[in-house]
Every structure is written in C-alpha cells, then in structure tokens.
Coordinates of C-alpha atoms in Angstrom, one line a residue:
X1 CA -10.5 -20.2 12.3
X2 CA -7.9 -17.6 11.5
X3 CA -6.0 -15.9 14.3
X4 CA -7.3 -12.4 15.1
X5 CA -4.7 -9.8 16.1
X6 CA -5.4 -7.8 19.2
X7 CA -7.2 -4.8 17.6
X8 CA -8.2 -3.3 20.9
X9 CA -4.5 -3.2 22.0
X10 CA -3.7 -1.6 18.6
X11 CA -6.4 1.0 19.3
X12 CA -5.0 1.9 22.6
X13 CA -1.5 2.2 21.2
X14 CA -2.7 4.4 18.4
X15 CA -4.5 6.7 20.8
X16 CA -1.4 7.1 22.9
X17 CA 0.7 7.9 19.9
X18 CA -1.8 10.4 18.7
X19 CA -2.0 12.1 22.1
X20 CA 1.7 12.6 22.3
X21 CA 1.9 13.9 18.8
X22 CA 4.1 11.1 17.3
X23 CA 1.8 10.8 14.3
X24 CA 0.7 14.4 14.1
X25 CA 2.6 17.5 15.0
X26 CA 5.9 16.9 16.7
X27 CA 6.3 18.2 20.3
X28 CA 10.0 19.1 19.6
X29 CA 10.9 21.8 17.1
X30 CA 13.2 20.1 14.6
X31 CA 15.3 21.4 11.7
X32 CA 14.2 18.5 9.4
X33 CA 15.1 20.5 6.3
X34 CA 18.8 20.3 6.3
X35 CA 21.0 23.0 4.6
X36 CA 22.9 21.9 1.6
X37 CA 26.7 21.5 1.9
X38 CA 28.0 24.7 0.4
X39 CA 31.5 23.3 0.0
X40 CA 30.4 20.7 -2.5
X41 CA 27.4 22.4 -4.2
X42 CA 26.4 25.7 -5.9
X43 CA 26.9 29.1 -4.3
X44 CA 24.1 30.3 -2.0
X45 CA 21.6 32.7 -3.6
X46 CA 21.9 36.3 -2.3
X47 CA 19.1 37.3 -0.1
X48 CA 17.7 40.7 -1.2
X49 CA 15.5 41.4 1.8
X50 CA 16.0 40.2 5.4
X51 CA 13.2 38.2 6.9
X52 CA 10.6 40.3 8.5
X53 CA 7.4 39.6 10.3
X54 CA 4.4 38.9 8.1
X55 CA 0.7 38.8 8.6
X56 CA -1.1 35.4 8.7
X57 CA -2.0 34.5 5.2
X58 CA 0.3 37.0 3.5
X59 CA 3.7 36.6 1.9
X60 CA 5.1 40.1 2.4
X61 CA 2.2 42.2 1.2
X62 CA 0.6 39.7 -1.1
X63 CA -2.2 37.4 0.2
X64 CA -1.3 33.8 -0.4
X65 CA -3.7 31.6 -2.4
X66 CA -3.7 27.9 -2.8
X67 CA -6.2 25.7 -4.5
X68 CA -7.8 23.2 -2.1
X69 CA -9.0 20.0 -3.8
X70 CA -8.4 16.3 -3.7
X71 CA -6.8 15.0 -6.9
X72 CA -6.3 11.3 -7.2
X73 CA -6.5 8.2 -9.3
X74 CA -7.5 4.6 -8.7
X75 CA -4.7 2.1 -8.9
X76 CA -6.5 -1.1 -9.7
X77 CA -5.0 -4.5 -8.8
X78 CA -7.9 -6.8 -9.7
X79 CA -7.2 -8.7 -12.9
X80 CA -3.9 -6.6 -12.9
X81 CA -5.8 -3.8 -14.7
X82 CA -3.2 -1.2 -13.6
X83 CA -0.7 -2.8 -11.2
X84 CA 1.2 -5.1 -11.0
X85 CA 1.3 -5.4 -14.8
X86 CA 0.9 -9.2 -14.4
X87 CA 0.8 -11.6 -11.5
X88 CA 3.9 -13.4 -10.1
X89 CA 6.4 -10.7 -10.9
X90 CA 9.6 -10.3 -8.8
X91 CA 9.6 -7.9 -5.9
X92 CA 12.0 -5.6 -7.6
X93 CA 9.7 -5.3 -10.7
X94 CA 6.6 -4.8 -8.6
X95 CA 8.2 -2.0 -6.7
X96 CA 9.6 -0.2 -9.7
X97 CA 6.2 -0.4 -11.4
X98 CA 4.6 1.1 -8.4
X99 CA 7.1 4.0 -8.2
X100 CA 6.4 4.8 -11.8
X101 CA 2.7 5.1 -11.0
X102 CA 3.5 7.5 -8.1
X103 CA 5.8 9.5 -10.3
X104 CA 2.9 9.8 -12.7
X105 CA 0.6 11.1 -9.9
X106 CA 3.2 13.7 -9.0
X107 CA 3.6 14.8 -12.6
X108 CA -0.2 15.2 -12.8
X109 CA -0.1 17.4 -9.7
X110 CA -2.2 14.8 -7.8
X111 CA -2.1 14.7 -4.0
X112 CA -3.7 11.3 -3.3
X113 CA -3.7 7.7 -4.6
X114 CA -6.3 5.0 -4.1
X115 CA -4.7 1.6 -4.1
X116 CA -6.7 -1.7 -4.4
X117 CA -5.4 -3.7 -1.4
X118 CA -8.3 -6.1 -0.8
X119 CA -9.8 -6.9 -4.2
X120 CA -11.6 -10.2 -3.3
X121 CA -11.2 -11.6 0.2
X122 CA -7.4 -11.4 -0.2
X123 CA -4.7 -9.0 0.9
X124 CA -1.7 -7.0 -0.3
X125 CA -0.2 -7.2 3.2
X126 CA 0.7 -10.1 5.5
X127 CA -2.8 -10.6 7.0
X128 CA -4.1 -12.8 9.7
X129 CA -7.5 -12.7 8.1
X130 CA -6.9 -13.3 4.4
X131 CA -4.6 -15.1 2.0
X132 CA -2.2 -13.2 -0.2
X133 CA -3.7 -11.9 -3.4
X134 CA -3.0 -14.0 -6.4
X135 CA -2.9 -10.8 -8.5
X136 CA 0.4 -10.2 -6.7
X137 CA 1.8 -13.7 -6.3
X138 CA 0.3 -15.5 -9.3
X139 CA -0.9 -18.3 -7.1
X140 CA -4.2 -19.1 -5.5
X141 CA -2.7 -21.1 -2.6
X142 CA -1.9 -18.0 -0.5
X143 CA 1.8 -18.3 -1.0
X144 CA 3.8 -15.6 0.8
X145 CA 5.8 -13.3 -1.5
X146 CA 8.3 -12.7 1.2
X147 CA 7.9 -9.0 1.5
X148 CA 5.4 -6.4 2.7
X149 CA 3.9 -4.5 -0.2
X150 CA 1.6 -2.3 2.0
X151 CA 4.5 -1.0 4.0
X152 CA 6.4 -0.1 0.8
X153 CA 3.3 1.4 -0.8
X154 CA 2.4 3.7 2.1
X155 CA 6.0 4.9 2.6
X156 CA 6.7 5.7 -1.0
X157 CA 3.4 7.6 -1.3
X158 CA 4.2 9.6 1.7
X159 CA 7.7 10.4 0.5
X160 CA 6.0 12.1 -2.5
X161 CA 3.4 13.8 -0.2
X162 CA 0.6 11.7 -1.6
X163 CA -2.2 10.6 0.7
X164 CA -2.6 6.8 0.7
X165 CA -6.2 5.6 0.6
X166 CA -6.4 1.8 1.1
X167 CA -9.2 0.5 -1.2
X168 CA -11.1 -2.5 0.0
X169 CA -13.9 -4.6 -1.5
X170 CA -15.6 -5.8 1.8
X171 CA -17.8 -8.7 0.8
X172 CA -16.2 -10.2 -2.3
X173 CA -14.6 -13.5 -1.4
X174 CA -13.2 -14.7 -4.7
X175 CA -12.9 -13.7 -8.4
X176 CA -14.5 -15.8 -11.1
X177 CA -12.3 -18.5 -12.7
X178 CA -9.8 -18.7 -14.3
X179 CA -8.3 -15.6 -12.7
X180 CA -9.7 -16.6 -9.3
X181 CA -11.1 -19.6 -7.5
X182 CA -14.6 -18.9 -8.6
X183 CA -17.0 -21.1 -6.6
X184 CA -14.6 -24.0 -6.5
X185 CA -13.8 -24.7 -2.8
X186 CA -10.9 -26.9 -3.8
X187 CA -9.1 -23.9 -5.3
X188 CA -9.3 -21.8 -2.2
X189 CA -6.1 -21.1 -0.2
X190 CA -5.9 -23.3 2.9
X191 CA -6.3 -20.3 5.1
X192 CA -9.2 -18.7 3.3
X193 CA -11.9 -17.9 5.8
X194 CA -14.8 -19.0 3.6
X195 CA -13.3 -22.5 3.6
X196 CA -13.5 -22.7 7.4
X197 CA -16.8 -20.9 7.8
X198 CA -19.4 -22.4 5.3
X199 CA -22.3 -20.5 7.0
X200 CA -20.7 -17.2 5.9
X201 CA -20.4 -18.4 2.2
X202 CA -22.7 -17.6 -0.7
X203 CA -22.0 -18.5 -4.3
X204 CA -23.5 -16.1 -6.9
X205 CA -24.3 -16.1 -9.8
X206 CA -24.4 -19.6 -11.2
X207 CA -22.2 -20.6 -14.1
X208 CA -18.8 -19.5 -15.2
X209 CA -19.0 -16.0 -13.8
X210 CA -19.8 -17.2 -10.3
X211 CA -17.8 -16.1 -7.3
X212 CA -18.0 -16.5 -3.5
X213 CA -19.2 -13.8 -1.2
X214 CA -19.2 -13.2 2.5
X215 CA -22.9 -13.1 3.4
X216 CA -23.7 -9.5 4.5
X217 CA -26.6 -10.9 6.5
X218 CA -24.5 -12.9 8.9
X219 CA -23.3 -10.7 11.8
X220 CA -20.2 -12.8 12.5
X221 CA -19.2 -12.6 8.8
X222 CA -19.7 -8.8 8.8
X223 CA -17.6 -8.4 12.0
X224 CA -14.8 -10.6 10.5
X225 CA -14.8 -8.5 7.3
X226 CA -14.5 -5.3 9.4
X227 CA -11.7 -6.8 11.4
X228 CA -9.8 -7.8 8.3
X229 CA -9.9 -4.2 7.0
X230 CA -9.2 -2.6 10.3
X231 CA -6.1 -4.8 10.6
X232 CA -4.6 -2.8 7.8
X233 CA -5.6 0.5 9.5
X234 CA -4.0 -0.6 12.8
X235 CA -0.8 -1.9 11.2
X236 CA -0.1 0.8 8.6
X237 CA 0.0 4.6 8.4
X238 CA -2.8 4.8 5.8
X239 CA -4.6 8.2 5.4
X240 CA -7.9 6.8 4.2
X241 CA -10.2 3.7 4.1
X242 CA -12.0 3.5 0.8
X243 CA -14.8 1.3 -0.6
X244 CA -16.2 1.3 -4.1
X245 CA -19.7 0.2 -5.2
X246 CA -19.5 -3.5 -4.4
X247 CA -21.8 -4.4 -1.5
X248 CA -24.6 -6.8 -2.4
X249 CA -23.7 -7.9 -6.0
X250 CA -25.2 -6.3 -9.0
X251 CA -28.3 -8.3 -10.0
X252 CA -28.0 -11.1 -12.6
X253 CA -31.0 -11.6 -14.9
X254 CA -33.3 -14.3 -13.6
X255 CA -31.2 -14.9 -10.4
X256 CA -31.5 -13.6 -6.9
X257 CA -28.8 -13.5 -4.3
X258 CA -29.4 -16.8 -2.4
X259 CA -29.4 -15.6 1.2
X260 CA -32.6 -17.4 2.3
X261 CA -30.8 -19.0 5.3
X262 CA -29.5 -15.8 6.8
X263 CA -32.7 -13.9 6.1
X264 CA -34.8 -16.5 7.8
X265 CA -32.5 -16.4 10.9
X266 CA -31.8 -12.7 11.1
X267 CA -34.5 -11.0 9.0
X268 CA -36.6 -10.0 12.1
X269 CA -39.8 -9.5 10.2
X270 CA -38.5 -6.9 7.8
X271 CA -38.8 -7.1 4.0
X272 CA -35.8 -8.6 2.4
X273 CA -34.9 -5.4 0.7
X274 CA -35.0 -3.4 3.9
X275 CA -33.1 -6.0 5.7
X276 CA -30.4 -6.1 3.1
X277 CA -30.1 -2.3 3.2
X278 CA -29.9 -2.4 7.0
X279 CA -27.0 -4.9 6.7
X280 CA -25.1 -2.6 4.5
X281 CA -25.9 0.4 6.6
X282 CA -24.6 -1.5 9.7
X283 CA -21.3 -2.2 7.9
X284 CA -20.8 1.4 6.9
X285 CA -21.8 2.8 10.4
X286 CA -19.6 0.4 12.3
X287 CA -16.6 1.0 10.0
X288 CA -17.0 4.7 10.6
X289 CA -17.2 4.3 14.4
X290 CA -14.4 1.8 14.6
X291 CA -12.0 3.8 12.4
X292 CA -12.7 6.9 14.5
X293 CA -11.9 4.9 17.6
X294 CA -8.8 3.3 16.3
X295 CA -7.2 6.2 14.4
X296 CA -9.4 9.4 14.4
X297 CA -7.3 11.1 11.8
X298 CA -7.9 8.4 9.1
X299 CA -10.6 9.4 6.6
X300 CA -13.4 7.0 5.6
X301 CA -15.0 7.3 2.1
X302 CA -17.0 5.4 -0.4
X303 CA -17.3 5.6 -4.2
X304 CA -20.8 4.4 -5.0
X305 CA -22.7 4.0 -8.2
X306 CA -23.8 7.5 -9.3
X307 CA -27.6 7.1 -9.0
X308 CA -29.2 6.7 -5.6
X309 CA -32.8 6.6 -6.8
X310 CA -34.6 7.9 -9.9
X311 CA -37.1 10.8 -9.7
X312 CA -38.9 12.0 -6.6
X313 CA -36.3 12.8 -4.0
X314 CA -33.7 11.2 -6.2
X315 CA -32.0 12.5 -9.3
X316 CA -33.6 13.3 -12.7
X317 CA -32.4 10.0 -14.1
X318 CA -33.8 6.7 -15.4
X319 CA -30.9 4.2 -14.7
X320 CA -30.1 1.5 -12.3
X321 CA -30.7 2.6 -8.7
X322 CA -28.2 1.6 -6.0
X323 CA -30.9 1.8 -3.3
X324 CA -32.9 -1.0 -4.9
X325 CA -30.4 -2.9 -7.0
X326 CA -27.4 -3.3 -4.6
X327 CA -29.1 -2.2 -1.4
X328 CA -26.8 0.8 -0.9
X329 CA -28.6 3.7 0.7
X330 CA -25.9 6.2 -0.2
X331 CA -28.0 9.2 0.7
X332 CA -28.6 7.8 4.2
X333 CA -24.8 7.4 4.7
X334 CA -24.3 11.1 3.9
X335 CA -27.2 12.3 6.0
X336 CA -26.1 10.3 9.0
X337 CA -22.5 11.5 8.7
X338 CA -21.1 7.9 8.5
X339 CA -18.6 9.1 5.8
X340 CA -15.9 11.7 5.7
X341 CA -16.2 11.9 1.9
X342 CA -18.2 10.4 -0.9
X343 CA -17.1 9.8 -4.5
X344 CA -20.1 9.1 -6.7
X345 CA -19.1 7.4 -10.0
X346 CA -20.6 9.8 -12.6
X347 CA -19.5 7.8 -15.6
X348 CA -21.9 9.5 -18.1
X349 CA -21.6 12.4 -20.5
X350 CA -23.2 15.8 -20.3
X351 CA -26.5 15.3 -22.1
X352 CA -26.8 11.5 -21.8
X353 CA -30.5 10.8 -21.7
X354 CA -30.7 8.2 -18.9
X355 CA -28.2 10.0 -16.6
X356 CA -27.1 13.4 -17.6
X357 CA -23.9 14.4 -15.9
X358 CA -25.2 18.0 -15.7
X359 CA -28.3 16.8 -13.8
X360 CA -26.8 14.1 -11.5
X361 CA -24.0 16.4 -10.3
X362 CA -26.3 19.1 -8.8
X363 CA -28.3 16.4 -7.0
X364 CA -25.1 15.2 -5.3
X365 CA -24.0 18.7 -4.4
X366 CA -27.4 19.4 -2.8
X367 CA -27.2 16.0 -1.0
X368 CA -23.9 16.7 0.8
X369 CA -24.7 20.4 1.5
X370 CA -24.6 21.1 5.2
X371 CA -23.6 17.5 6.2
X372 CA -19.8 18.0 6.6
X373 CA -19.3 15.1 4.1
X374 CA -16.9 16.2 1.3
X375 CA -17.9 15.6 -2.3
X376 CA -15.4 14.3 -4.8
X377 CA -16.4 13.0 -8.2
X378 CA -15.3 9.7 -9.8
X379 CA -14.3 10.6 -13.4
X380 CA -14.6 8.2 -16.3
X381 CA -11.2 8.6 -17.9
X382 CA -11.5 5.0 -19.1
X383 CA -14.5 5.9 -21.4
X384 CA -12.6 8.5 -23.4
X385 CA -12.4 7.4 -27.0
X386 CA -15.7 5.4 -27.0
X387 CA -18.2 6.3 -29.8
X388 CA -20.5 9.2 -29.4
X389 CA -19.9 12.0 -26.9
X390 CA -16.9 10.2 -25.4
X391 CA -15.1 10.7 -28.7
X392 CA -14.7 14.4 -27.7
X393 CA -11.4 15.0 -25.8
X394 CA -13.0 18.0 -24.1
X395 CA -15.7 16.1 -22.3
X396 CA -13.8 15.5 -19.1
X397 CA -12.6 19.1 -19.1
X398 CA -16.3 20.3 -19.4
X399 CA -17.3 18.0 -16.6
X400 CA -14.6 19.3 -14.3
X401 CA -15.7 22.9 -15.0
X402 CA -19.1 21.9 -13.8
X403 CA -17.5 20.4 -10.7
X404 CA -15.9 23.8 -10.0
X405 CA -19.2 25.6 -10.4
X406 CA -21.0 23.3 -7.9
X407 CA -18.3 23.5 -5.3
X408 CA -17.0 19.9 -5.7
X409 CA -14.0 19.2 -3.4
X410 CA -12.0 17.2 -5.9
X411 CA -11.9 14.3 -8.4
X412 CA -10.6 10.7 -8.5
X413 CA -9.9 9.3 -12.0
X414 CA -10.6 5.8 -13.1
X415 CA -8.1 4.4 -13.7
X416 CA -4.4 5.0 -13.5
X417 CA -3.7 3.3 -16.9
X418 CA -5.9 5.9 -18.7
X419 CA -4.3 8.8 -16.8
X420 CA -0.9 7.4 -18.1
X421 CA -2.1 6.7 -21.7
X422 CA -3.8 10.1 -22.1
X423 CA -6.4 8.9 -24.7
X424 CA -7.2 11.6 -27.3
X425 CA -5.1 14.0 -25.3
X426 CA -8.0 14.4 -22.8
X427 CA -5.8 14.1 -19.7
X428 CA -3.3 16.7 -21.0
X429 CA -6.3 18.9 -21.7
X430 CA -7.8 18.8 -18.2
X431 CA -4.4 18.9 -16.5
X432 CA -3.6 22.2 -18.2
X433 CA -7.0 23.6 -17.4
X434 CA -7.4 22.3 -13.8
X435 CA -4.2 20.7 -12.4
X436 CA -1.6 23.1 -13.8
X437 CA -0.3 24.0 -10.3
X438 CA -0.1 22.0 -7.1
X439 CA -3.1 21.9 -4.7
X440 CA -3.5 21.4 -1.0
X441 CA -5.9 18.8 0.3
X442 CA -9.3 20.1 1.4
X443 CA -9.4 20.8 5.1
X444 CA -11.8 18.3 6.8
X445 CA -13.4 19.8 9.9
X446 CA -14.6 16.4 11.1
X447 CA -11.0 15.3 11.7
X448 CA -8.6 16.3 14.5
X449 CA -7.0 19.7 14.0
X450 CA -3.4 20.4 15.2
X451 CA -2.1 23.3 13.0
X452 CA 1.6 23.7 13.6
X453 CA 3.3 27.0 14.3
X454 CA 4.7 29.2 11.5
X455 CA 7.9 27.8 10.0
X456 CA 11.1 29.7 9.1
X457 CA 13.1 29.9 5.9
X458 CA 16.6 31.4 6.2
X459 CA 18.6 30.8 3.1
X460 CA 18.4 29.6 -0.5
X461 CA 20.7 28.2 -3.2
X462 CA 20.3 26.9 -6.7
X463 CA 20.6 23.3 -7.6
X464 CA 22.3 21.8 -10.6
X465 CA 18.9 21.5 -12.4
X466 CA 18.0 25.1 -11.9
X467 CA 15.7 24.6 -9.0
X468 CA 15.8 26.9 -6.0
X469 CA 16.4 25.1 -2.7
X470 CA 15.7 26.5 0.7
X471 CA 17.1 26.0 4.2
X472 CA 14.0 25.8 6.5
X473 CA 12.8 24.9 9.9
X474 CA 9.3 23.7 10.5
X475 CA 7.0 21.3 12.3
X476 CA 4.0 19.4 11.1
X477 CA 3.5 16.6 8.6
X478 CA 4.0 18.5 5.3
X479 CA 5.0 21.9 3.9
X480 CA 3.7 24.3 1.2
X481 CA 6.0 26.8 -0.5
X482 CA 4.6 30.1 -1.9
X483 CA 6.2 32.5 -4.4
X484 CA 4.5 35.7 -3.9
X485 CA 0.9 34.7 -3.3
X486 CA 1.0 31.5 -5.4
X487 CA 1.6 27.9 -4.3
X488 CA 4.6 26.5 -6.3
X489 CA 5.4 23.2 -4.5
X490 CA 4.5 21.0 -1.6
X491 CA 6.3 18.2 0.2
X492 CA 6.4 15.8 3.1
X493 CA 8.2 16.5 6.4
X494 CA 11.8 15.5 5.8
X495 CA 12.0 16.3 2.0
X496 CA 13.9 19.3 0.7
X497 CA 11.9 22.5 0.3
X498 CA 12.4 23.7 -3.3
X499 CA 10.8 25.7 -6.1
X500 CA 11.4 23.4 -9.1
X501 CA 10.9 26.2 -11.8
X502 CA 11.9 29.6 -10.3
X503 CA 11.6 32.6 -12.5
X504 CA 14.7 34.2 -14.0
X505 CA 14.2 37.4 -12.0
X506 CA 14.0 35.8 -8.6
X507 CA 11.1 36.3 -6.2
X508 CA 9.7 36.5 -2.7
X509 CA 9.1 33.2 -0.9
X510 CA 7.1 32.1 2.1
X511 CA 6.5 28.7 3.7
X512 CA 3.7 27.2 5.7
X513 CA 3.4 23.9 7.5
X514 CA 0.4 21.6 7.7
X515 CA -0.9 18.8 9.9
X516 CA -2.2 15.6 8.4
X517 CA -5.7 16.8 8.3
X518 CA -4.7 19.7 6.0
X519 CA -4.8 22.5 8.6
X520 CA -2.3 25.1 7.7
X521 CA 0.0 27.2 9.9
X522 CA 0.5 30.9 9.7
X523 CA 2.8 31.9 6.8
X524 CA 6.5 32.3 7.5
X525 CA 8.4 35.6 7.3
X526 CA 9.2 36.3 3.6
X527 CA 12.6 35.6 2.0
X528 CA 13.3 37.5 -1.2
X529 CA 16.1 36.1 -3.5
X530 CA 17.8 37.4 -6.6
X531 CA 17.7 35.9 -10.0
X532 CA 20.7 33.8 -11.3

C-alpha cells in the first residue's frame, strides 16, 4: 500500500493560512509595484492632473467597464497531444515548451489554463499515490524525472496572471498499449496502486484497446482516488480542480463494464444503472465537500459530455446520453450545487441534426439558472477544417455570439494545439470579435470574498518598448489597469503595472485590486499623463 500523506494536517494548515490572509489579501499594506530607477531608464512622464478622490467604479468621471468571463484552453498531456511534445524530453525543454503555451494564452487574452496533471492513474507531481506519468518521463516504470513540474507550472501561470486548473481523470488507471501498460500487470510501475490492490482493478474493454480502471463501486478505491487528487490541492497553489467526461467508460459494443463483484457486494438492491450513477454522484459530492474543507477558495468544475438526456426534461437532441451511457447525472450535480462551474462539451455545429448547438446551449443555460453554478462552454476548436459546417471558419465565432446572448460565463477551447495553429483563421476571427481586450474572471459568489482596499498610482514613465509603466501601491492578489473606462491590462501581485499600447495623446488611468475570487476593490484616484 502506498503511503498516504497527512491530508487532515494539510487541511488545518491551509485553514490557518487562509485565516491570516497569507493566501488571500495581505494584512500589511505593501508597495509591491516598485518604481523604476529613473537614473538608468527613461524620463518620468509628466502628470497633467494631480490625483483626486474618485467614486467607486469611476475613473475620473467615466464609469469603468471590464468584461467578466473565463477564457481558457485545455493543455493535454495524454498521448502528448499538446505538451510535452514527446515523452522523455529534458527538463529544460519541457519547461520552455510550457512557457510558450502560457505565452500563447496571454497573447490570446486568456485568463486561465487547464492542465492535464493526472491523465491515467499517474501524476505530473511527486505523488505518494501514483507513479510519474510516462507522458513526461517516457518510461512506464515510474522513474523520477528529478524535478517538480507542478510547482513550476503553477508558478509560471500565476506570474502571467492565469488561473491554474489542475485537470484530473479520476478512475482511469492506465492507457492502452503501446503508449501505456494497457491491461498488462507486468508493465505497471512497481508503486502503481492497482498492482497492490487487485480488488480495485477492472480491465475494460477486452482486446488491444483495453485499459485498467479503478472500480468506482469500491468505496476504498473511490477514497484513494479522491486522496490522490487532494494531495495536489494540499501541496500546490492551484486555483481549480477540473474533471472532464471520463467516469464510467464509454460503452463498447457487445461489452459491459465487468463490475459484477462490486455490484454484488455494494449494490444494496438498486438497479445497476442507479447504483453506478450513485457511485459517481458520491465522488462528485465528496470532492466538492473535501475541497471546500481543505482550501475553500479552490474552484471545482467538470466538463461533461454535452447531452444529459434526450427529450422530455432533457435537451432537444438524439445523441448519446451521459446519464445512461457513462452514468454521469450532470444535471443533478448542478442542482445540488456540488460544482462551482460546469463546462459542457458542445462539440457540434449550429444546425447539426442530432445535437444542434443552438438547441443544446439554451438547455444548459436554463439548467444552471438560479443555482450559483457558473456555465462555461467547451469549444471544439479541434474540429475546425472538417468537412461540412466545420469547414466554415466563422462557426466558432457564431457559437460564441450565441454564448453571449445566453449569458454564458466563458469558454474553454480544446485544445491548445488548435489555438496555436489557428486552422482556417478561425481562432484569429473569434479572438478579434470576442477576446480583443483583456477580461477579468467572473466573480463567484460561492467562494470566500475579501476585496482589498483601493490601490494608489502615483507616477508613470515610458519604457523602451513604448509601454507606459506606473508606480503603484496595492494589496490583493492581482490588479486591473483602466484607461478612462476601459480595461487595458491585468497582472499578478508583484508584476509591473503597465499599459502595453498607450495612445499617442496620453490618457487618464485608474487601478483596482482583486482578491483570488475575482472580487474587485474600489477604483484608485485617477492619474492623467501626457503623450510622448
């Protein structure tokens, strides 16, 4: 049995840190935006108007406006789809590749990234519960790469003011051969938990595509899987815990998931379908409760298959149903408030006969209404260029316009490689229409709220690249810079406040500070600067 770290102790420490504000708003006002050295840099920009008090929400006499939506992409590690580009690369190469993905996110005006850190019973961090991922190391034996990718990933994302959502596949234990061990126990790493616990192990399907699963019907296996994911939450400053649509496996023709033993032992007289749904419900509910106990500021979200059920109380669709096929009662999770956000994968075009985007989207908007659960949409960037409607580069743009109409709180794009490659110019098109300026993350009322006091900006000077840099004092986790009433840039606590593309004629600027839940301070007094 693998050693389990003291999660309860970690919970207590996290609670203490949160209470004293170490991970939220600082208790001591600090000038973390340092003035530039005037003796070695450009001359300060003349201030045209001395700072004066301003009303909350106004920069001078102009009301500030900032878009509020989550914008992200999935960075997929399984089969090295996005990153690392291949297994077994040197640490330096893996790091440089990751930084390029973050730089892409910043260039797209994203504010979050979803990174695959547990693709298949493995880990991208030094885990007491799982072997190292072979998609990182290139080896199935659990070899230690000698560094901590998770610590690096979280830190680099935060330096760029990107939320880091750790993406887990809870029950997958291996990948099919040859990329993974498949169902071959001899190929499992020595510390793989399914080697030591045969009662937790199910092989499915038969044949070359088979893999091992943790049996969702065994309570001890479920608790172990939860502990494995919560270890990452306890040890790292992640902003979110994220699942996709892999719970019970998608059905294979002519084969049923062979969980007879656990159903006989734990079924309790229920139908097998109801029992399986209850098992998944329990995982989701317990993860929600345990994350809230461990770190109440960490968000919990799931990206399920886009159809709950067809017809009736379900959507006007005729496709596979997550409720019956993979025992994922996604509507129940929303209604019960077990999630902070949900990201249904609406990977179909507007007008598609079996699942019309324009019909499925309103169903999801209605489902989340009044629940406090935020709705983001999983966008199918990977399908652009396919035959039919996907050959139109405007399809994603049209879908995102519908998202705006129905009050969607943001989008996550699958996957990073397509965002980078910009097939048919579709990404450039929707970026210009929807992501042309920065955006603040949506406020989440379910999370702790500690809005900091209004910051101060006192001086400005131009950098060598033409940007306008400010001397400022603020508290909180991040900042937002406004020119007049428009948001022009954001950054993390400790990074220089700057307008990267100031207008030639100068402008009036104000600053706000935010806590890690997106709650914004009052706006600073305005500072008006001259043109160059």
